[in-house]
């Protein structure tokens, strides 16, 4: 027989598969896939009859073995029947009531105004640490409610333009309005002895005190002068440095200071004599006021 001009053209090669062969191969591949992924014992529509064959209760089809049934479950007929059955069950099923959510009753209070307050600025005498003490009065606070407080950034509020140099300390207690204090945006010392609160139930007063952390000053690098803001003593006219405070004045000359009357006998000599200015004529021209002898008229400067 001549196979030269047959479809598939090459001697020894298989021909083109027919439609029945393709369907058989497809069902075999689906059966192998179903055997790996599906547990047939959990299928509610799978049934084995008294003859030893298998039936699909959904599609009412008969199958000779398990592989044939699994291939059927992957087919178009079985899948469309599954979708139709799910739609029918969803339509016939009664509407299930939604589970009730736990309702939290919101307590409503009528605001009665702002509480009284007192702010005290303090400084630790030993270390110089700054602190603020707040006293808030709540004489008509609601029963069973305690005051609350928190720090709020300047970017959380909507009353003023945000400024990162400030922060806000809020106090709240029903039925009073919430009040806020504007404090510097510095780091708060959260140590146990530096930050504390107290609620006095008898006097209805709430106390809060906090300290700002100390800002450590960085020493100037070597080779630079004193920091800005440090005043130096002015130098004298003569170019000499300032005299130390501990040094005493030199004793007066034996003949006394020229131009001063002598002291009476028995008068006590003062320990520190005030410095006396020499007469104008004894000063150099650039350190003394102008004299008439310098050629300036007596009425100079007067019209």
mmCIF file of C-alpha atoms in Angstrom:
data_model
loop_
_atom_site.group_PDB
_atom_site.id
_atom_site.type_symbol
_atom_site.label_atom_id
_atom_site.label_comp_id
_atom_site.label_asym_id
_atom_site.label_seq_id
_atom_site.Cartn_x
_atom_site.Cartn_y
_atom_site.Cartn_z
ATOM 1 C CA UNK A 1 0.000 0.000 0.000
ATOM 2 C CA UNK A 2 1.240 3.455 -0.870
ATOM 3 C CA UNK A 3 1.365 5.810 2.137
ATOM 4 C CA UNK A 4 3.292 8.524 0.307
ATOM 5 C CA UNK A 5 0.369 10.827 -0.491
ATOM 6 C CA UNK A 6 -1.626 10.132 2.665
ATOM 7 C CA UNK A 7 -2.367 12.902 5.164
ATOM 8 C CA UNK A 8 0.451 13.061 7.627
ATOM 9 C CA UNK A 9 2.783 12.443 4.687
ATOM 10 C CA UNK A 10 5.713 10.732 6.342
ATOM 11 C CA UNK A 11 6.145 6.941 6.368
ATOM 12 C CA UNK A 12 5.958 5.600 9.932
ATOM 13 C CA UNK A 13 4.182 8.679 11.392
ATOM 14 C CA UNK A 14 0.618 8.678 12.788
ATOM 15 C CA UNK A 15 -2.245 10.210 10.932
ATOM 16 C CA UNK A 16 -4.394 13.148 11.937
ATOM 17 C CA UNK A 17 -6.584 12.233 14.930
ATOM 18 C CA UNK A 18 -10.285 12.092 14.299
ATOM 19 C CA UNK A 19 -12.821 14.006 16.400
ATOM 20 C CA UNK A 20 -13.720 10.912 18.402
ATOM 21 C CA UNK A 21 -10.075 10.268 19.223
ATOM 22 C CA UNK A 22 -9.612 13.898 20.289
ATOM 23 C CA UNK A 23 -12.646 13.705 22.589
ATOM 24 C CA UNK A 24 -11.397 10.469 24.100
ATOM 25 C CA UNK A 25 -7.990 11.974 24.755
ATOM 26 C CA UNK A 26 -9.550 15.087 26.295
ATOM 27 C CA UNK A 27 -11.736 13.013 28.638
ATOM 28 C CA UNK A 28 -8.712 11.003 29.736
ATOM 29 C CA UNK A 29 -6.763 14.129 30.546
ATOM 30 C CA UNK A 30 -9.711 15.549 32.495
ATOM 31 C CA UNK A 31 -10.104 12.266 34.391
ATOM 32 C CA UNK A 32 -6.449 12.265 35.425
ATOM 33 C CA UNK A 33 -6.725 15.876 36.533
ATOM 34 C CA UNK A 34 -9.909 15.193 38.503
ATOM 35 C CA UNK A 35 -8.369 12.175 40.228
ATOM 36 C CA UNK A 36 -5.557 14.405 41.522
ATOM 37 C CA UNK A 37 -7.680 17.338 42.702
ATOM 38 C CA UNK A 38 -11.141 16.003 43.620
ATOM 39 C CA UNK A 39 -12.160 13.604 46.401
ATOM 40 C CA UNK A 40 -15.018 11.610 44.860
ATOM 41 C CA UNK A 41 -16.300 10.432 48.226
ATOM 42 C CA UNK A 42 -17.226 14.013 49.166
ATOM 43 C CA UNK A 43 -19.222 14.668 45.976
ATOM 44 C CA UNK A 44 -22.944 14.916 46.936
ATOM 45 C CA UNK A 45 -24.093 13.961 43.405
ATOM 46 C CA UNK A 46 -21.994 10.788 43.099
ATOM 47 C CA UNK A 47 -23.897 7.516 43.549
ATOM 48 C CA UNK A 48 -23.080 3.862 42.945
ATOM 49 C CA UNK A 49 -26.091 1.761 41.951
ATOM 50 C CA UNK A 50 -26.796 -1.952 42.552
ATOM 51 C CA UNK A 51 -25.378 -2.897 39.160
ATOM 52 C CA UNK A 52 -21.892 -1.625 40.027
ATOM 53 C CA UNK A 53 -21.999 1.380 37.743
ATOM 54 C CA UNK A 54 -21.915 5.025 38.774
ATOM 55 C CA UNK A 55 -24.594 7.662 38.384
ATOM 56 C CA UNK A 56 -24.684 11.455 38.532
ATOM 57 C CA UNK A 57 -27.780 12.451 40.522
ATOM 58 C CA UNK A 58 -27.573 16.017 39.201
ATOM 59 C CA UNK A 59 -27.407 15.245 35.487
ATOM 60 C CA UNK A 60 -29.016 11.730 35.660
ATOM 61 C CA UNK A 61 -26.184 10.169 33.660
ATOM 62 C CA UNK A 62 -24.749 6.642 33.928
ATOM 63 C CA UNK A 63 -20.995 5.892 34.012
ATOM 64 C CA UNK A 64 -19.097 2.631 33.953
ATOM 65 C CA UNK A 65 -16.169 3.669 36.173
ATOM 66 C CA UNK A 66 -14.996 6.435 38.436
ATOM 67 C CA UNK A 67 -12.792 7.995 35.763
ATOM 68 C CA UNK A 68 -15.755 8.407 33.455
ATOM 69 C CA UNK A 69 -17.726 10.102 36.221
ATOM 70 C CA UNK A 70 -14.872 12.466 37.052
ATOM 71 C CA UNK A 71 -14.487 13.386 33.398
ATOM 72 C CA UNK A 72 -18.222 14.117 33.344
ATOM 73 C CA UNK A 73 -17.946 16.462 36.326
ATOM 74 C CA UNK A 74 -15.462 18.599 34.358
ATOM 75 C CA UNK A 75 -17.756 18.846 31.345
ATOM 76 C CA UNK A 76 -19.982 21.689 30.244
ATOM 77 C CA UNK A 77 -23.288 19.919 31.065
ATOM 78 C CA UNK A 78 -22.402 19.177 34.692
ATOM 79 C CA UNK A 79 -20.963 22.677 35.281
ATOM 80 C CA UNK A 80 -24.058 24.422 33.866
ATOM 81 C CA UNK A 81 -26.334 22.234 36.017
ATOM 82 C CA UNK A 82 -24.253 23.166 39.098
ATOM 83 C CA UNK A 83 -24.693 26.889 38.347
ATOM 84 C CA UNK A 84 -28.452 26.431 37.798
ATOM 85 C CA UNK A 85 -28.845 24.502 41.059
ATOM 86 C CA UNK A 86 -26.892 27.178 43.041
ATOM 87 C CA UNK A 87 -29.092 29.969 41.615
ATOM 88 C CA UNK A 88 -32.270 28.068 42.514
ATOM 89 C CA UNK A 89 -31.109 27.413 46.075
ATOM 90 C CA UNK A 90 -30.154 31.053 46.552
ATOM 91 C CA UNK A 91 -33.580 32.157 45.361
ATOM 92 C CA UNK A 92 -35.527 29.720 47.518
ATOM 93 C CA UNK A 93 -33.445 30.212 50.647
ATOM 94 C CA UNK A 94 -35.094 32.529 53.213
ATOM 95 C CA UNK A 95 -33.384 35.821 53.910
ATOM 96 C CA UNK A 96 -31.077 35.390 56.839
ATOM 97 C CA UNK A 97 -31.195 38.256 59.333
ATOM 98 C CA UNK A 98 -27.931 40.106 59.708
ATOM 99 C CA UNK A 99 -26.190 39.582 63.029
ATOM 100 C CA UNK A 100 -26.904 42.344 65.453
ATOM 101 C CA UNK A 101 -24.032 44.642 66.164
ATOM 102 C CA UNK A 102 -23.140 45.451 69.693
ATOM 103 C CA UNK A 103 -24.579 48.873 70.351
ATOM 104 C CA UNK A 104 -22.659 51.191 72.612
ATOM 105 C CA UNK A 105 -24.817 53.857 74.130
ATOM 106 C CA UNK A 106 -23.248 57.254 73.712
ATOM 107 C CA UNK A 107 -23.681 59.363 76.798
ATOM 108 C CA UNK A 108 -25.027 62.773 75.942
ATOM 109 C CA UNK A 109 -24.374 65.711 78.225
ATOM 110 C CA UNK A 110 -25.439 69.332 78.054
ATOM 111 C CA UNK A 111 -22.322 71.503 78.180
ATOM 112 C CA UNK A 112 -22.372 73.925 81.109
ATOM 113 C CA UNK A 113 -19.303 76.021 80.223
ATOM 114 C CA UNK A 114 -15.593 76.079 80.854
ATOM 115 C CA UNK A 115 -14.038 75.020 84.163
ATOM 116 C CA UNK A 116 -11.942 77.273 86.334
ATOM 117 C CA UNK A 117 -8.190 76.875 86.161
ATOM 118 C CA UNK A 118 -4.912 78.122 87.574
ATOM 119 C CA UNK A 119 -1.468 77.819 85.968
ATOM 120 C CA UNK A 120 1.745 78.180 87.966
ATOM 121 C CA UNK A 121 5.213 78.488 86.443
ATOM 122 C CA UNK A 122 7.950 76.890 88.535
ATOM 123 C CA UNK A 123 11.696 76.350 88.409
ATOM 124 C CA UNK A 124 13.681 73.760 90.311
ATOM 125 C CA UNK A 125 16.095 75.702 92.569
ATOM 126 C CA UNK A 126 18.715 72.943 92.430
ATOM 127 C CA UNK A 127 18.988 72.180 88.721
ATOM 128 C CA UNK A 128 16.999 75.083 87.244
ATOM 129 C CA UNK A 129 14.516 72.801 85.436
ATOM 130 C CA UNK A 130 11.361 74.603 84.329
ATOM 131 C CA UNK A 131 7.910 73.163 85.026
ATOM 132 C CA UNK A 132 4.209 74.027 84.774
ATOM 133 C CA UNK A 133 1.546 73.197 87.357
ATOM 134 C CA UNK A 134 -2.104 73.118 86.216
ATOM 135 C CA UNK A 135 -5.043 73.180 88.609
ATOM 136 C CA UNK A 136 -8.464 72.602 86.989
ATOM 137 C CA UNK A 137 -11.678 72.937 89.018
ATOM 138 C CA UNK A 138 -14.626 70.660 88.177
ATOM 139 C CA UNK A 139 -17.197 71.315 90.949
ATOM 140 C CA UNK A 140 -20.129 69.900 88.936
ATOM 141 C CA UNK A 141 -18.443 66.988 87.175
ATOM 142 C CA UNK A 142 -20.700 64.093 86.155
ATOM 143 C CA UNK A 143 -20.960 61.122 88.470
ATOM 144 C CA UNK A 144 -18.519 58.315 87.721
ATOM 145 C CA UNK A 145 -16.437 60.336 85.250
ATOM 146 C CA UNK A 146 -12.827 61.411 85.782
ATOM 147 C CA UNK A 147 -10.910 64.190 84.018
ATOM 148 C CA UNK A 148 -8.744 63.290 81.061
ATOM 149 C CA UNK A 149 -5.818 65.058 79.416
ATOM 150 C CA UNK A 150 -3.535 64.686 76.408
ATOM 151 C CA UNK A 151 -0.906 66.600 74.434
ATOM 152 C CA UNK A 152 -1.862 67.695 70.917
ATOM 153 C CA UNK A 153 0.435 68.784 68.106
ATOM 154 C CA UNK A 154 -0.026 72.163 66.482
ATOM 155 C CA UNK A 155 -0.831 70.395 63.215
ATOM 156 C CA UNK A 156 -3.864 68.591 64.708
ATOM 157 C CA UNK A 157 -5.819 71.717 65.621
ATOM 158 C CA UNK A 158 -7.802 73.879 63.183
ATOM 159 C CA UNK A 159 -8.165 77.064 65.236
ATOM 160 C CA UNK A 160 -4.796 78.733 64.584
ATOM 161 C CA UNK A 161 -2.228 78.432 61.791
ATOM 162 C CA UNK A 162 0.092 75.518 62.651
ATOM 163 C CA UNK A 163 3.356 76.539 64.283
ATOM 164 C CA UNK A 164 5.835 73.844 65.208
ATOM 165 C CA UNK A 165 7.186 75.969 68.071
ATOM 166 C CA UNK A 166 4.019 75.333 70.119
ATOM 167 C CA UNK A 167 1.921 72.415 71.299
ATOM 168 C CA UNK A 168 -1.383 72.166 73.157
ATOM 169 C CA UNK A 169 -2.348 70.500 76.435
ATOM 170 C CA UNK A 170 -6.036 69.501 76.518
ATOM 171 C CA UNK A 171 -8.252 68.828 79.551
ATOM 172 C CA UNK A 172 -11.707 67.252 79.209
ATOM 173 C CA UNK A 173 -14.422 66.232 81.676
ATOM 174 C CA UNK A 174 -18.184 66.005 81.205
ATOM 175 C CA UNK A 175 -20.305 68.125 81.273
ATOM 176 C CA UNK A 176 -17.652 70.867 80.938
ATOM 177 C CA UNK A 177 -16.207 72.067 77.659
ATOM 178 C CA UNK A 178 -12.748 70.911 76.645
ATOM 179 C CA UNK A 179 -10.067 73.510 77.326
ATOM 180 C CA UNK A 180 -6.557 73.721 75.882
ATOM 181 C CA UNK A 181 -3.359 75.477 76.942
ATOM 182 C CA UNK A 182 -0.672 76.594 74.496
ATOM 183 C CA UNK A 183 2.775 75.561 75.759
ATOM 184 C CA UNK A 184 6.225 75.525 74.113
ATOM 185 C CA UNK A 185 6.896 72.517 71.925
ATOM 186 C CA UNK A 186 9.794 71.207 74.003
ATOM 187 C CA UNK A 187 10.530 67.671 75.066
ATOM 188 C CA UNK A 188 8.654 66.618 78.205
ATOM 189 C CA UNK A 189 10.466 64.865 81.048
ATOM 190 C CA UNK A 190 8.397 61.699 81.686
ATOM 191 C CA UNK A 191 10.260 60.655 84.831
ATOM 192 C CA UNK A 192 8.084 59.531 87.742
ATOM 193 C CA UNK A 193 8.987 62.529 89.893
ATOM 194 C CA UNK A 194 8.824 64.998 86.989
ATOM 195 C CA UNK A 195 5.391 64.162 85.573
ATOM 196 C CA UNK A 196 2.406 63.439 87.815
ATOM 197 C CA UNK A 197 -1.379 63.877 87.992
ATOM 198 C CA UNK A 198 -3.817 63.854 90.902
ATOM 199 C CA UNK A 199 -7.634 63.915 91.018
ATOM 200 C CA UNK A 200 -9.039 65.081 94.349
ATOM 201 C CA UNK A 201 -12.564 63.673 94.571
ATOM 202 C CA UNK A 202 -13.427 65.699 97.650
ATOM 203 C CA UNK A 203 -12.550 69.150 96.352
ATOM 204 C CA UNK A 204 -13.265 68.232 92.686
ATOM 205 C CA UNK A 205 -9.852 69.530 91.587
ATOM 206 C CA UNK A 206 -7.515 67.998 89.031
ATOM 207 C CA UNK A 207 -3.769 68.664 89.243
ATOM 208 C CA UNK A 208 -1.118 68.045 86.586
ATOM 209 C CA UNK A 209 2.548 68.992 86.692
ATOM 210 C CA UNK A 210 5.227 68.292 84.113
ATOM 211 C CA UNK A 211 8.828 69.404 83.629
ATOM 212 C CA UNK A 212 10.624 70.343 80.457
ATOM 213 C CA UNK A 213 13.860 68.511 79.805
ATOM 214 C CA UNK A 214 17.022 70.500 80.315
ATOM 215 C CA UNK A 215 18.590 71.788 77.120
ATOM 216 C CA UNK A 216 22.318 71.083 77.192
ATOM 217 C CA UNK A 217 24.441 73.995 75.950
ATOM 218 C CA UNK A 218 27.188 72.904 73.577
ATOM 219 C CA UNK A 219 30.656 74.251 74.515
ATOM 220 C CA UNK A 220 32.295 76.473 71.878
ATOM 221 C CA UNK A 221 34.885 74.728 69.712
ATOM 222 C CA UNK A 222 38.534 75.440 70.531
ATOM 223 C CA UNK A 223 40.006 78.479 68.859
ATOM 224 C CA UNK A 224 36.850 80.569 68.981
ATOM 225 C CA UNK A 225 35.935 83.411 71.277
ATOM 226 C CA UNK A 226 33.145 83.704 73.803
ATOM 227 C CA UNK A 227 29.599 82.962 72.566
ATOM 228 C CA UNK A 228 27.324 85.713 71.405
ATOM 229 C CA UNK A 229 25.667 87.593 74.243
ATOM 230 C CA UNK A 230 28.631 87.537 76.675
ATOM 231 C CA UNK A 231 29.704 91.086 77.478
ATOM 232 C CA UNK A 232 33.340 91.905 78.015
ATOM 233 C CA UNK A 233 34.447 94.753 80.322
ATOM 234 C CA UNK A 234 35.521 97.849 78.385
ATOM 235 C CA UNK A 235 39.194 98.632 78.311
ATOM 236 C CA UNK A 236 40.518 101.794 79.926
ATOM 237 C CA UNK A 237 41.599 104.843 77.949
ATOM 238 C CA UNK A 238 45.185 104.273 78.823
ATOM 239 C CA UNK A 239 45.078 100.847 77.205
ATOM 240 C CA UNK A 240 45.445 98.926 80.482
ATOM 241 C CA UNK A 241 43.158 96.105 81.436
ATOM 242 C CA UNK A 242 40.547 96.336 84.192
ATOM 243 C CA UNK A 243 41.844 96.255 87.725
ATOM 244 C CA UNK A 244 40.931 93.145 89.744
ATOM 245 C CA UNK A 245 38.310 93.712 92.411
ATOM 246 C CA UNK A 246 40.433 92.245 95.136
ATOM 247 C CA UNK A 247 43.280 94.764 94.704
ATOM 248 C CA UNK A 248 43.226 97.767 97.038
ATOM 249 C CA UNK A 249 43.943 101.296 95.971
ATOM 250 C CA UNK A 250 47.588 102.402 96.297
ATOM 251 C CA UNK A 251 48.356 104.675 99.247
ATOM 252 C CA UNK A 252 48.381 108.428 98.550
ATOM 253 C CA UNK A 253 51.758 110.128 98.056
ATOM 254 C CA UNK A 254 53.404 111.673 101.106
ATOM 255 C CA UNK A 255 52.640 115.202 100.016
ATOM 256 C CA UNK A 256 48.964 114.407 99.340
ATOM 257 C CA UNK A 257 47.096 114.637 96.093
ATOM 258 C CA UNK A 258 47.641 117.929 94.285
ATOM 259 C CA UNK A 259 44.603 120.162 94.219
ATOM 260 C CA UNK A 260 42.960 118.678 97.366
ATOM 261 C CA UNK A 261 42.876 120.410 100.770
ATOM 262 C CA UNK A 262 44.788 118.681 103.541
ATOM 263 C CA UNK A 263 42.834 116.620 106.060
ATOM 264 C CA UNK A 264 42.404 118.063 109.577
ATOM 265 C CA UNK A 265 44.417 116.511 112.375
ATOM 266 C CA UNK A 266 42.794 113.388 113.841
ATOM 267 C CA UNK A 267 40.447 112.823 110.890
ATOM 268 C CA UNK A 268 40.252 109.186 109.721
ATOM 269 C CA UNK A 269 41.909 108.410 106.472
ATOM 270 C CA UNK A 270 39.443 106.776 103.983
ATOM 271 C CA UNK A 271 40.444 103.350 102.804
ATOM 272 C CA UNK A 272 39.477 103.972 99.192
ATOM 273 C CA UNK A 273 40.009 107.435 97.904
ATOM 274 C CA UNK A 274 37.896 108.333 94.873
ATOM 275 C CA UNK A 275 39.930 108.897 91.741
ATOM 276 C CA UNK A 276 40.532 112.529 90.935
ATOM 277 C CA UNK A 277 40.682 113.926 87.441
ATOM 278 C CA UNK A 278 43.776 116.003 86.714
ATOM 279 C CA UNK A 279 43.232 119.620 85.716
ATOM 280 C CA UNK A 280 42.318 120.182 82.052
ATOM 281 C CA UNK A 281 45.628 121.743 81.281
ATOM 282 C CA UNK A 282 47.487 118.593 82.254
ATOM 283 C CA UNK A 283 45.679 116.350 79.749
ATOM 284 C CA UNK A 284 46.811 115.928 76.146
ATOM 285 C CA UNK A 285 44.821 117.935 73.581
ATOM 286 C CA UNK A 286 43.043 114.844 72.243
ATOM 287 C CA UNK A 287 41.755 113.811 75.718
ATOM 288 C CA UNK A 288 40.643 117.156 77.211
ATOM 289 C CA UNK A 289 37.817 119.540 76.339
ATOM 290 C CA UNK A 290 38.737 122.653 74.295
ATOM 291 C CA UNK A 291 40.050 125.571 76.313
ATOM 292 C CA UNK A 292 39.777 129.305 75.575
ATOM 293 C CA UNK A 293 43.504 129.373 75.070
ATOM 294 C CA UNK A 294 43.162 127.052 72.094
ATOM 295 C CA UNK A 295 41.734 129.890 70.013
ATOM 296 C CA UNK A 296 38.053 129.112 70.586
ATOM 297 C CA UNK A 297 35.928 132.172 71.525
ATOM 298 C CA UNK A 298 34.058 132.211 74.823
ATOM 299 C CA UNK A 299 30.656 132.449 73.169
ATOM 300 C CA UNK A 300 31.320 129.612 70.727
ATOM 301 C CA UNK A 301 28.236 127.510 70.230
ATOM 302 C CA UNK A 302 25.884 130.334 71.418
ATOM 303 C CA UNK A 303 24.150 132.356 68.763
#
